[in-house]
Amino acid sequence: MSATLRRARRLVPFLLVAVWLVVGGVLGPYAGRLGEVATDDQAAFLPRSAESTEVVTAQRAFRQQETLPVIVVWTAGGGPTAGEAGAGRAVIERRTADADRALAPLAHDRGASGAASPALPSDDGRAIEAVVPLRPDLGDDLAPTLDRIRAAAERVPGTTVQLAGPAATRADLADAFAGIDGLLLGVALATVLVILLLVYRSVLLPLVIIFSAVLALGLACAVVYALADHGMVRVDGQVQGILSILVIGAATDYALLLTARHREELAAGADRFAAVTGALRGSSGAIVASAATVALGLLALLLSDLTNNRALGPVGAVGIGCAVLSTLTFLPAVLSLLGRTAYWPSRTHAGGTGHGVWRRVAGLVDRAPRRVWAVALAALLAAAAFAPTLASQGTPLDETFVNDAPSVAAQRTLGRHFPGGSGNPTVIVADARRLPEVLAAARTTEGVASAAGVGASGRPGGTPLVVEGRVRIDATLASAADGDDALRTVARLRAALHAVPGADALVGGYTAQRYDTLRTAERDRTLIVPVVLAVILLVLTVLLRSLLTPVLLVATVALNFLATLGVSGLVFRHVFGFGGTDPSVPLYGFVFLVALGVDYNIFLMSRVREESLRHGVREGVLRGLVTTGGVITSAGVVLAATFAALGVIPLAFLAQIAFIVAFGVLLDTLVVRSLLVPALVRDIGAPAWWPGRLGRDRTGTGDAPSARG
């Protein structure tokens, strides 16, 4: 090699590091700025083609501006509002009048979009409610506005004030996501750092890997920020949190695979530049293939009719792309500059930690492959049998938050004294000429407490407002708007109203939106699951140049997913006390677990194929298991720990995702990849690689010596 080429080779790492440092300095701050382009408008995340979404559009014609209601609930501090010493009706009337006077000045509050509704006492005389319409674009001003409403409402003597309704729930969600950038990232990075220190027993390398992951996250957040700022993707707190975890976990996993090969090259005597070249040559194919499975799996979410699912697809794919870019450019550049120093004070011997453990595992697989895969398969099938116990019919409001939120407690109070759907009506839009028939059909539907046309004031009662020949009706359900009974009522109500000739009735509102979301989620799973499996099968076929092995790998990770759902169903109900899961949880769990689970099988089987080409199939399986066992297990633990960090956000949806992915990754790493897959391939032998060259080489099934190094 000429002196010029040698100088150029030494210059490239410096240039790459310099470029990434500039990228980190300029784009890094965007990791904390995604909240600026995040939306908390839940209407933006409704199914595109659902009936309830049509109602949202139709409603805009019936009011001058969109509102975000907050329901004020008064109860007596020491007992029922109307019960003290038989005070009766006079107490109710006096406190109702006090409530009206207390809220009257709020009509001029900068956060309100109009006057509060008249205060309404409950039938049992123990509570009072009123609805204050707020501007939907308050953003950071929402919490101060609610504080002013609470302060005004507390002027009613002898009562306790609570705030319920969409505005209060949105404020509690904002509190749950407050500081998500710093808290979630800090917990995830600290967890990863501890694990890396234990894995490498090195001071410098874990910091380099962490820094590489942070650079990838900064770049990903900058790209997502630009896309969201131009309206190309939507971001909310959930998508933001998953992006951080996904990038940190994936970048660390890919770094573990690269550094494991780099360590092997150094142990074989290569210099620092040759070691990096060899590591890239040996690991880049598996890294790119595994990243492709995750990115393509996420992009399959674009087929969803739910906007939040479609948002996660490209956002997650951008994150994976940035993780790969950082791993294959910045990290090799730093390793080529540091050489063996990166592993100090640990020595750079091949295989890393746990080599002896994996020799014993390989020996077990070699001695009794059929018994190993049979036991592993039976255990997974037993767990998968409980998968139907995971209810994905939605999470009621009182289970949305892991801890009891103020809006949830207020909603429970509201439900004890008023009809379950009070303050959260089901909205009907119909032809004004069929108003009497529509009202009659709605009022006689089982589960509907009341129904009335909405007037020009925006409140039910009086002469209904007719706009472009259409009229709006608000129906109050007898049961809680977020309960299963309410969902059944909406289904009955739609059937009844659709049967009214010429009414062209549409049923929307919160409960109908939840109903449509559930039905859409079921449709999404039916469509997206086969697409993801087909994409992964295609990537594996290209990578492994085989047909049977990719089918086996896809089948095993799908079984791992079902087993994880089974365990999750039991744990959620009997340990965490969750009555149900968000309808998107199974789909997210599938995409993450299947795509990420295939990652570890890609890491294993690409090495098995490499070793099998040199030593035969039997020896290739054993060598591949021994050499990758420690690094893949470490990667699985890192990914499980990073997803578990989602549990610091007190939302049931993210807690459920955290458990499903963390448990599923560990199950895949410790059972599927370590025992089931190697034992199956060992038992099948060379035919597992059919129709590739390995599959035609029958010598691969011969008595090769066992793997001892």
XYZ file of C-alpha atoms in Angstrom:
709
model
C 0.000 0.000 0.000
C 1.361 3.409 -0.969
C 2.140 6.083 1.598
C -0.656 8.252 0.171
C -3.243 5.511 0.664
C -2.014 4.853 4.181
C -2.339 8.542 5.060
C -5.815 8.661 3.508
C -6.879 5.602 5.474
C -5.745 7.244 8.689
C -7.453 10.502 7.799
C -10.917 9.029 7.142
C -11.639 8.145 10.808
C -10.756 11.680 11.914
C -13.051 13.135 9.257
C -15.926 10.843 10.221
C -15.579 11.669 13.908
C -15.414 15.391 13.096
C -18.542 15.203 10.934
C -20.475 13.388 13.638
C -19.358 15.831 16.305
C -20.684 18.667 14.148
C -23.922 16.748 13.623
C -24.199 16.194 17.354
C -23.506 19.816 18.171
C -25.956 21.217 15.626
C -28.732 18.625 15.696
C -28.373 17.177 19.200
C -30.656 19.790 20.823
C -33.553 18.544 18.701
C -33.738 15.499 20.993
C -35.337 17.836 23.515
C -37.463 19.821 21.067
C -39.861 17.240 19.638
C -42.456 18.468 22.108
C -42.609 21.700 20.107
C -44.102 19.885 17.107
C -46.019 17.219 19.039
C -49.810 17.287 18.916
C -52.216 16.358 21.680
C -55.275 16.734 19.434
C -56.761 13.266 19.774
C -59.145 13.913 16.874
C -56.075 13.896 14.644
C -55.505 10.238 15.562
C -58.955 8.881 14.686
C -59.503 6.269 11.973
C -59.584 8.073 8.644
C -62.643 6.316 7.210
C -64.676 5.800 10.391
C -68.184 7.139 10.947
C -67.095 8.957 14.112
C -64.445 10.803 12.101
C -67.128 11.993 9.673
C -69.050 13.324 12.667
C -66.028 15.341 13.827
C -65.989 17.059 10.432
C -69.762 17.546 10.369
C -69.815 19.018 13.903
C -67.746 22.007 12.847
C -70.700 23.431 10.951
C -72.770 23.613 14.146
C -70.527 25.834 16.216
C -68.465 28.908 15.715
C -65.311 27.302 17.046
C -64.030 24.008 18.363
C -64.062 23.679 22.154
C -62.344 21.543 24.762
C -64.805 21.011 27.638
C -63.951 20.671 31.294
C -66.631 19.347 33.652
C -66.708 20.940 37.114
C -68.100 18.604 39.792
C -69.096 19.842 43.263
C -69.763 17.465 46.151
C -70.234 18.254 49.835
C -66.960 18.063 51.729
C -68.384 16.035 54.597
C -71.431 14.405 53.060
C -74.187 14.842 50.512
C -74.827 18.292 49.119
C -78.500 18.293 50.053
C -78.458 16.085 53.084
C -77.389 18.172 56.064
C -80.152 18.046 58.699
C -82.865 17.751 56.060
C -81.940 21.050 54.415
C -83.255 19.472 51.258
C -84.229 21.446 48.231
C -83.171 24.834 49.569
C -79.557 23.689 49.958
C -79.511 22.294 46.430
C -80.933 25.480 44.943
C -78.622 27.753 46.944
C -75.474 25.871 45.995
C -76.553 25.548 42.378
C -77.017 29.334 42.251
C -73.616 29.794 43.949
C -72.057 27.559 41.292
C -73.573 29.632 38.489
C -72.294 32.869 40.063
C -68.822 31.412 40.635
C -68.393 30.353 37.006
C -70.034 33.381 35.362
C -66.825 35.520 35.249
C -65.004 32.689 33.438
C -66.829 33.588 30.221
C -64.249 36.379 29.875
C -61.252 34.202 30.810
C -58.620 34.154 28.057
C -58.694 30.359 28.063
C -62.479 30.004 27.745
C -64.353 29.931 24.457
C -67.719 30.918 25.944
C -69.892 30.936 29.034
C -70.229 27.893 31.259
C -73.370 25.803 31.027
C -75.970 26.301 33.772
C -75.098 24.316 36.896
C -77.107 21.101 37.098
C -77.814 19.218 40.364
C -77.873 15.431 40.327
C -81.102 13.491 40.824
C -79.854 12.212 44.171
C -79.207 15.780 45.314
C -75.623 15.028 46.297
C -73.632 16.666 43.499
C -73.649 19.522 41.011
C -72.041 19.680 37.584
C -71.336 22.383 35.014
C -69.424 22.382 31.738
C -66.910 25.131 30.890
C -65.911 25.243 27.193
C -62.223 25.989 26.648
C -60.204 26.847 23.586
C -58.677 23.668 22.116
C -55.334 25.366 21.327
C -54.319 26.292 24.874
C -51.180 24.149 24.934
C -49.065 25.135 27.943
C -51.825 27.530 29.078
C -54.205 24.641 29.764
C -52.962 23.926 33.301
C -53.124 27.611 34.432
C -56.621 27.883 32.935
C -57.784 24.829 34.858
C -56.259 26.277 38.023
C -58.322 29.459 37.546
C -61.474 27.408 36.979
C -60.823 25.376 40.111
C -60.176 28.537 42.149
C -63.440 30.073 40.933
C -65.421 26.896 41.591
C -64.072 26.637 45.125
C -66.032 29.794 46.015
C -69.100 27.581 46.493
C -69.065 27.073 50.290
C -69.233 23.632 51.857
C -68.254 21.704 48.732
C -65.281 19.874 47.282
C -64.386 20.637 43.660
C -63.086 18.181 41.070
C -62.416 18.631 37.352
C -63.318 15.954 34.829
C -63.816 15.755 31.083
C -61.501 15.947 28.054
C -59.636 19.077 29.203
C -58.813 17.594 32.613
C -57.719 14.317 31.020
C -55.501 16.172 28.559
C -53.877 18.069 31.436
C -53.163 14.806 33.269
C -51.658 13.330 30.101
C -49.446 16.404 29.787
C -48.301 15.873 33.378
C -47.551 12.219 32.618
C -45.375 13.201 29.665
C -43.778 16.181 31.415
C -40.006 15.870 31.293
C -40.216 12.784 29.064
C -37.140 13.880 27.122
C -34.849 14.067 30.130
C -36.373 11.409 32.401
C -36.839 8.630 29.867
C -33.525 9.251 28.135
C -31.686 9.450 31.451
C -33.153 6.186 32.759
C -32.517 4.375 29.465
C -28.920 5.583 29.127
C -28.078 4.864 32.759
C -29.472 1.344 32.424
C -27.571 0.679 29.206
C -24.349 2.075 30.680
C -24.507 -0.237 33.700
C -25.132 -3.273 31.494
C -22.302 -2.365 29.121
C -19.892 -1.880 32.012
C -20.755 -5.369 33.257
C -20.485 -6.894 29.769
C -17.187 -5.315 28.681
C -15.541 -4.680 32.048
C -14.149 -1.653 30.272
C -14.358 2.026 31.104
C -14.042 3.681 27.707
C -15.973 1.467 25.277
C -19.379 1.707 27.044
C -19.097 5.490 26.945
C -18.236 5.397 23.232
C -21.256 3.179 22.510
C -23.554 5.403 24.563
C -22.249 8.493 22.777
C -22.795 6.816 19.400
C -26.408 6.033 20.365
C -26.994 9.611 21.558
C -25.668 10.973 18.252
C -28.051 8.662 16.390
C -30.948 9.861 18.541
C -30.068 13.522 17.960
C -29.992 12.987 14.192
C -33.253 11.015 14.265
C -35.026 13.670 16.326
C -33.835 16.411 13.967
C -35.173 14.525 10.940
C -38.484 13.762 12.673
C -38.743 17.388 13.837
C -38.370 18.611 10.248
C -40.939 16.086 8.972
C -43.439 16.978 11.709
C -42.866 20.709 11.232
C -43.833 20.311 7.564
C -46.894 18.223 8.411
C -45.491 15.018 6.933
C -45.728 13.000 10.171
C -47.586 13.437 13.443
C -45.849 13.107 16.783
C -47.333 12.761 20.252
C -45.833 11.844 23.601
C -46.168 8.103 22.993
C -44.423 8.204 19.622
C -41.763 10.479 21.095
C -41.044 8.080 23.947
C -40.944 4.985 21.731
C -38.561 6.745 19.307
C -36.043 7.446 22.082
C -36.151 3.892 23.382
C -36.019 2.335 19.924
C -32.975 4.322 18.802
C -31.014 3.809 22.027
C -31.808 0.090 22.126
C -31.168 -0.585 18.440
C -27.971 1.482 18.260
C -26.600 -0.316 21.311
C -27.524 -3.733 19.915
C -25.828 -3.050 16.599
C -22.795 -1.661 18.421
C -22.527 -4.852 20.491
C -22.456 -6.977 17.348
C -19.838 -4.775 15.662
C -17.561 -4.551 18.694
C -17.773 -8.317 19.262
C -16.381 -8.918 15.764
C -13.841 -6.140 16.271
C -12.650 -7.827 19.443
C -12.256 -11.126 17.624
C -10.166 -9.471 14.916
C -7.901 -7.830 17.498
C -7.531 -11.124 19.345
C -6.483 -12.766 16.067
C -3.611 -10.278 15.772
C -4.993 -7.723 13.321
C -3.884 -4.109 13.670
C -6.478 -1.488 14.612
C -7.352 -0.549 11.020
C -7.509 -4.118 9.738
C -9.572 -5.089 12.796
C -12.201 -2.478 11.990
C -12.266 -3.514 8.317
C -12.697 -7.151 9.290
C -15.400 -6.295 11.839
C -17.357 -4.329 9.259
C -16.978 -7.099 6.706
C -18.169 -9.714 9.192
C -21.049 -7.848 10.830
C -22.378 -5.181 8.471
C -24.498 -7.637 6.477
C -26.280 -8.909 9.580
C -26.677 -5.388 10.974
C -28.150 -3.997 7.756
C -30.443 -7.017 7.332
C -31.706 -6.814 10.911
C -32.260 -3.071 10.594
C -34.132 -3.639 7.354
C -36.521 -6.089 9.027
C -37.302 -3.606 11.804
C -37.613 -0.590 9.483
C -39.780 -2.417 6.951
C -41.884 -3.892 9.739
C -42.461 -0.406 11.117
C -43.225 1.002 7.678
C -45.930 -1.650 7.333
C -47.811 0.429 9.930
C -48.472 2.890 7.097
C -51.172 0.424 6.020
C -53.047 1.195 9.245
C -56.188 3.326 9.194
C -55.225 4.745 12.616
C -53.194 7.911 12.334
C -51.069 7.265 15.424
C -50.048 3.869 14.012
C -49.146 5.445 10.685
C -47.169 8.116 12.536
C -45.053 5.562 14.396
C -44.115 3.748 11.171
C -41.957 6.384 9.434
C -40.776 7.895 12.724
C -39.497 4.520 13.927
C -37.957 3.714 10.542
C -36.073 7.040 10.612
C -34.767 6.153 14.067
C -33.552 2.721 12.944
C -31.853 4.231 9.895
C -29.990 6.746 12.042
C -28.957 3.990 14.480
C -27.446 1.955 11.620
C -25.709 4.997 10.150
C -24.062 5.892 13.445
C -23.052 2.279 14.132
C -21.436 1.751 10.735
C -19.658 5.126 10.492
C -18.992 6.888 13.789
C -18.333 3.786 15.890
C -15.838 2.147 13.457
C -14.020 5.475 13.137
C -13.592 5.732 16.915
C -12.568 2.074 17.190
C -9.929 2.519 14.507
C -8.494 5.469 16.446
C -8.569 3.757 19.844
C -7.648 0.189 18.871
C -7.092 -2.032 21.911
C -7.318 0.989 24.206
C -11.095 0.942 23.759
C -11.276 -2.247 25.856
C -8.963 -1.162 28.660
C -8.534 -2.519 31.300
C -10.122 -5.710 29.899
C -8.046 -7.816 27.523
C -9.214 -8.296 23.917
C -9.525 -12.059 23.810
C -11.940 -13.642 21.355
C -15.468 -14.463 22.387
C -15.779 -12.126 25.317
C -17.448 -13.149 28.536
C -19.572 -16.237 29.001
C -17.688 -18.371 26.494
C -17.666 -21.384 28.801
C -21.406 -21.115 29.438
C -22.129 -21.155 25.737
C -19.846 -24.125 25.166
C -22.011 -26.026 27.642
C -25.204 -24.865 25.927
C -23.772 -25.891 22.556
C -22.810 -29.263 24.008
C -26.374 -29.805 25.224
C -27.782 -28.886 21.802
C -25.279 -31.202 20.136
C -25.999 -34.198 22.403
C -29.812 -34.057 22.387
C -31.094 -31.601 19.791
C -34.505 -33.221 19.431
C -35.131 -33.263 23.166
C -33.998 -29.622 23.491
C -36.267 -28.258 20.781
C -39.188 -30.418 21.895
C -39.022 -29.120 25.481
C -38.568 -25.508 24.348
C -41.430 -25.844 21.858
C -43.735 -27.368 24.464
C -43.021 -24.537 26.919
C -43.724 -21.876 24.307
C -46.929 -23.585 23.171
C -48.125 -23.825 26.773
C -47.589 -20.095 27.270
C -49.165 -19.299 23.884
C -52.334 -21.145 24.932
C -53.109 -18.210 27.251
C -52.799 -15.589 24.469
C -56.621 -15.265 24.125
C -56.747 -14.051 27.746
C -55.121 -10.759 26.704
C -58.153 -8.536 26.213
C -57.503 -5.765 23.690
C -60.924 -4.117 23.785
C -59.526 -0.835 25.025
C -58.494 0.645 28.343
C -61.174 2.415 30.402
C -60.359 5.892 31.653
C -59.741 4.701 35.206
C -56.980 2.407 33.897
C -55.388 4.857 31.472
C -52.968 6.052 34.146
C -50.863 3.687 36.225
C -51.455 5.908 39.233
C -54.800 7.491 40.064
C -54.976 10.792 38.159
C -57.201 13.691 39.352
C -59.352 13.561 36.204
C -59.988 9.843 36.757
C -61.102 10.387 40.346
C -63.365 13.234 39.179
C -64.904 11.024 36.490
C -65.683 8.365 39.093
C -67.412 10.996 41.227
C -69.373 12.160 38.195
C -70.430 8.595 37.411
C -71.726 8.024 40.958
C -74.182 10.928 40.787
C -75.038 11.443 37.107
C -75.758 9.166 34.128
C -72.542 7.401 33.088
C -72.215 9.380 29.862
C -72.958 12.746 31.450
C -70.732 15.516 30.156
C -69.422 13.254 27.385
C -72.396 12.862 25.015
C -72.699 10.679 21.971
C -73.097 13.032 19.019
C -75.635 12.367 16.271
C -75.767 14.326 13.013
C -78.820 13.704 10.838
C -81.168 15.176 8.238
C -83.239 17.899 9.930
C -86.412 16.728 8.166
C -86.210 13.442 10.046
C -85.525 14.975 13.460
C -88.646 13.566 15.207
C -87.983 10.048 13.934
C -84.295 10.231 14.837
C -85.056 11.501 18.354
C -87.635 8.779 18.862
C -85.238 6.060 17.681
C -82.432 7.377 19.881
C -84.560 7.725 23.012
C -85.951 4.208 22.697
C -82.540 2.600 22.175
C -81.502 0.477 25.137
C -78.719 2.189 27.088
C -79.570 5.779 26.056
C -80.576 7.915 29.055
C -81.664 10.993 27.084
C -81.383 12.671 23.684
C -82.078 16.254 22.598
C -81.356 18.516 19.668
C -78.558 21.077 20.081
C -79.547 24.734 19.718
C -77.657 27.791 18.563
C -76.083 28.135 22.023
C -74.300 24.820 21.496
C -76.296 23.179 24.321
C -79.035 20.537 24.146
C -82.616 21.749 24.483
C -84.777 24.389 22.863
C -85.059 24.772 19.110
C -82.352 22.763 17.341
C -79.971 24.628 15.079
C -80.283 23.585 11.431
C -77.192 24.007 9.258
C -77.244 23.024 5.587
C -80.269 20.850 6.233
C -78.541 18.917 9.023
C -79.189 18.895 12.755
C -77.078 17.824 15.703
C -78.408 15.711 18.571
C -76.592 14.954 21.820
C -77.418 11.600 23.427
C -76.412 10.879 27.010
C -75.658 7.227 27.663
C -76.784 5.499 30.826
C -73.416 3.815 31.342
C -69.898 5.236 31.558
C -68.750 6.523 28.175
C -65.538 4.439 28.297
C -67.134 1.158 29.351
C -68.043 -1.952 27.390
C -71.758 -1.330 27.980
C -71.407 2.033 26.231
C -69.753 0.363 23.237
C -72.686 -2.003 22.895
C -75.098 0.925 23.205
C -73.339 2.754 20.353
C -73.639 -0.340 18.165
C -77.369 -0.566 18.932
C -77.825 3.177 18.405
C -76.173 3.077 15.000
C -78.308 0.138 13.940
C -81.467 1.945 15.034
C -80.607 5.272 13.400
C -79.302 3.797 10.161
C -82.710 2.137 9.839
C -84.547 5.505 9.869
C -85.433 6.192 6.192
C -83.867 9.346 4.759
C -82.173 10.350 8.032
C -78.623 9.728 6.770
C -77.670 9.654 10.452
C -74.076 9.526 11.677
C -73.129 8.585 15.251
C -69.944 9.984 16.774
C -68.528 11.299 20.025
C -66.046 9.763 22.459
C -67.661 6.335 22.804
C -68.233 5.995 19.060
C -64.618 6.992 18.435
C -63.494 4.286 20.843
C -65.772 1.768 19.128
C -64.409 2.676 15.683
C -60.834 2.550 16.965
C -61.370 -0.995 18.249
C -62.871 -2.186 14.977
C -60.110 -0.478 12.988
C -57.413 -2.026 15.183
C -58.845 -5.475 14.475
C -58.763 -4.737 10.741
C -55.201 -3.418 11.001
C -53.951 -6.561 12.714
C -55.554 -8.740 10.049
C -53.823 -6.756 7.296
C -50.471 -5.762 8.803
C -49.439 -8.991 10.550
C -49.184 -11.039 7.300
C -47.397 -8.156 5.560
C -44.758 -7.928 8.297
C -44.218 -11.703 8.254
C -43.867 -11.687 4.467
C -41.350 -8.822 4.555
C -39.245 -10.531 7.213
C -39.367 -13.826 5.333
C -38.120 -12.087 2.192
C -35.223 -10.383 4.000
C -34.173 -13.654 5.648
C -34.358 -15.554 2.375
C -32.065 -13.052 0.680
C -29.634 -12.974 3.616
C -29.433 -16.722 4.305
C -29.885 -17.919 0.694
C -32.280 -20.580 1.926
C -36.024 -21.236 2.066
C -36.535 -23.660 4.946
C -34.440 -21.856 7.559
C -36.186 -18.476 7.041
C -39.576 -20.192 7.416
C -38.391 -21.816 10.651
C -37.109 -18.499 11.992
C -40.325 -16.620 11.191
C -42.411 -19.402 12.733
C -40.357 -19.386 15.939
C -40.507 -15.637 16.469
C -44.264 -15.673 15.775
C -44.630 -18.396 18.389
C -42.508 -16.346 20.769
C -44.931 -13.443 20.252
C -47.958 -15.604 21.049
C -46.225 -16.997 24.132
C -45.440 -13.456 25.270
C -49.080 -12.441 24.815
C -50.120 -15.431 26.905
C -47.819 -14.530 29.775
C -48.747 -10.852 29.451
C -52.460 -11.664 29.632
C -51.930 -13.450 32.937
C -49.564 -10.846 34.380
C -51.669 -7.839 33.345
C -54.810 -9.235 34.934
C -53.486 -10.977 38.032
C -50.382 -8.939 38.885
C -50.832 -5.422 37.486
C -54.623 -5.397 37.715
C -55.255 -4.181 34.156
C -58.762 -4.998 32.957
C -57.805 -4.578 29.300
C -55.233 -3.208 26.911
C -55.267 -0.490 24.306
C -56.225 -1.971 20.909
C -52.865 -0.885 19.472
C -50.839 -2.787 22.088
C -50.955 -6.229 20.388
C -50.041 -4.694 17.019
C -47.147 -2.659 18.428
C -46.017 -5.694 20.392
C -46.104 -7.826 17.253
C -44.135 -5.380 15.119
C -41.472 -4.801 17.765
C -41.158 -8.388 18.964
C -41.211 -10.125 15.598
C -38.930 -7.613 13.891
C -36.541 -7.292 16.837
C -36.742 -11.012 17.608
C -35.649 -11.815 14.078
C -32.662 -9.538 14.718
C -31.134 -12.014 17.137
C -31.804 -14.935 14.844
C -30.175 -12.977 12.023
C -27.117 -12.369 14.187
C -26.982 -16.066 15.082
C -27.809 -17.644 11.727
C -25.619 -15.363 9.620
C -22.698 -16.489 11.817
C -23.869 -20.118 11.663
C -23.942 -19.934 7.882
C -20.477 -18.385 7.807
C -19.064 -21.128 10.045
C -20.976 -23.871 8.205
C -19.394 -22.890 4.907
C -16.003 -23.522 6.514
C -16.658 -26.448 8.851
C -19.930 -28.127 7.869
C -23.448 -27.610 9.180
C -23.143 -29.446 12.505
C -19.925 -27.713 13.482
C -21.249 -24.430 12.071
C -24.273 -24.499 14.383
C -22.149 -25.156 17.435
C -19.463 -22.612 16.595
C -22.065 -19.997 15.720
C -23.873 -20.546 19.026
C -20.676 -20.346 21.059
C -19.242 -17.258 19.374
C -22.473 -15.241 19.338
C -24.040 -16.442 22.587
C -22.563 -13.813 24.871
C -23.002 -10.822 22.589
C -26.566 -11.657 21.545
C -27.624 -12.276 25.128
C -26.083 -8.968 26.124
C -27.912 -7.261 23.261
C -31.192 -8.825 24.352
C -30.724 -7.690 27.940
C -29.889 -4.164 26.754
C -32.956 -3.962 24.525
C -35.229 -5.395 27.209
C -33.880 -2.924 29.754
C -34.302 0.062 27.447
C -37.909 -0.810 26.650
C -38.564 -1.453 30.341
C -37.576 2.178 30.894
C -40.903 3.137 29.283
C -42.411 2.096 32.597
C -41.263 5.362 34.184
C -44.096 7.103 32.296
C -47.278 6.495 34.340
C -49.486 5.435 31.423
C -50.933 1.943 31.114
C -50.373 1.856 27.336
C -46.616 2.387 27.643
C -46.338 0.133 30.698
C -47.987 -2.659 28.711
C -45.733 -2.103 25.701
C -42.711 -2.029 28.031
C -43.586 -5.387 29.597
C -44.518 -7.132 26.340
C -41.349 -6.097 24.513
C -38.982 -6.547 27.486
C -40.328 -9.983 28.425
C -40.645 -11.086 24.799
C -37.093 -10.054 23.946
C -35.707 -11.962 26.932
C -37.802 -15.021 26.065
C -36.593 -14.858 22.484
C -32.975 -14.344 23.493
C -32.798 -17.030 26.179
C -35.114 -19.702 24.751
C -35.828 -19.247 21.046
C -32.419 -18.113 19.855
C -30.354 -20.068 22.411
C -32.166 -23.405 22.367
C -35.063 -23.786 19.943
C -33.484 -22.507 16.715
C -30.014 -24.070 17.122
C -31.546 -27.416 18.139
C -33.913 -27.416 15.156
C -31.150 -26.602 12.674
C -28.800 -29.102 14.329
C -31.477 -31.829 14.145
C -32.477 -31.092 10.536
C -28.883 -30.766 9.386
C -27.920 -29.687 5.869
C -31.511 -29.808 4.474
C -32.289 -26.787 6.672
C -30.277 -24.708 4.209
C -32.056 -25.994 1.085
C -31.865 -25.002 -1.760
C -28.555 -23.202 -1.157
C -25.130 -24.780 -1.473
C -25.125 -25.771 2.189
C -28.432 -27.575 1.691
C -26.961 -29.643 -1.110
C -23.771 -30.445 0.803
C -24.662 -33.652 2.609
C -21.241 -33.725 4.250
C -22.533 -31.013 6.551
C -24.470 -33.641 8.484
C -21.449 -35.805 9.115
C -19.644 -36.317 12.374
C -17.719 -33.106 12.599
C -15.785 -32.568 15.789
C -17.661 -30.744 18.533
C -17.132 -27.013 18.995
C -14.535 -26.353 21.650
C -13.263 -22.972 20.669
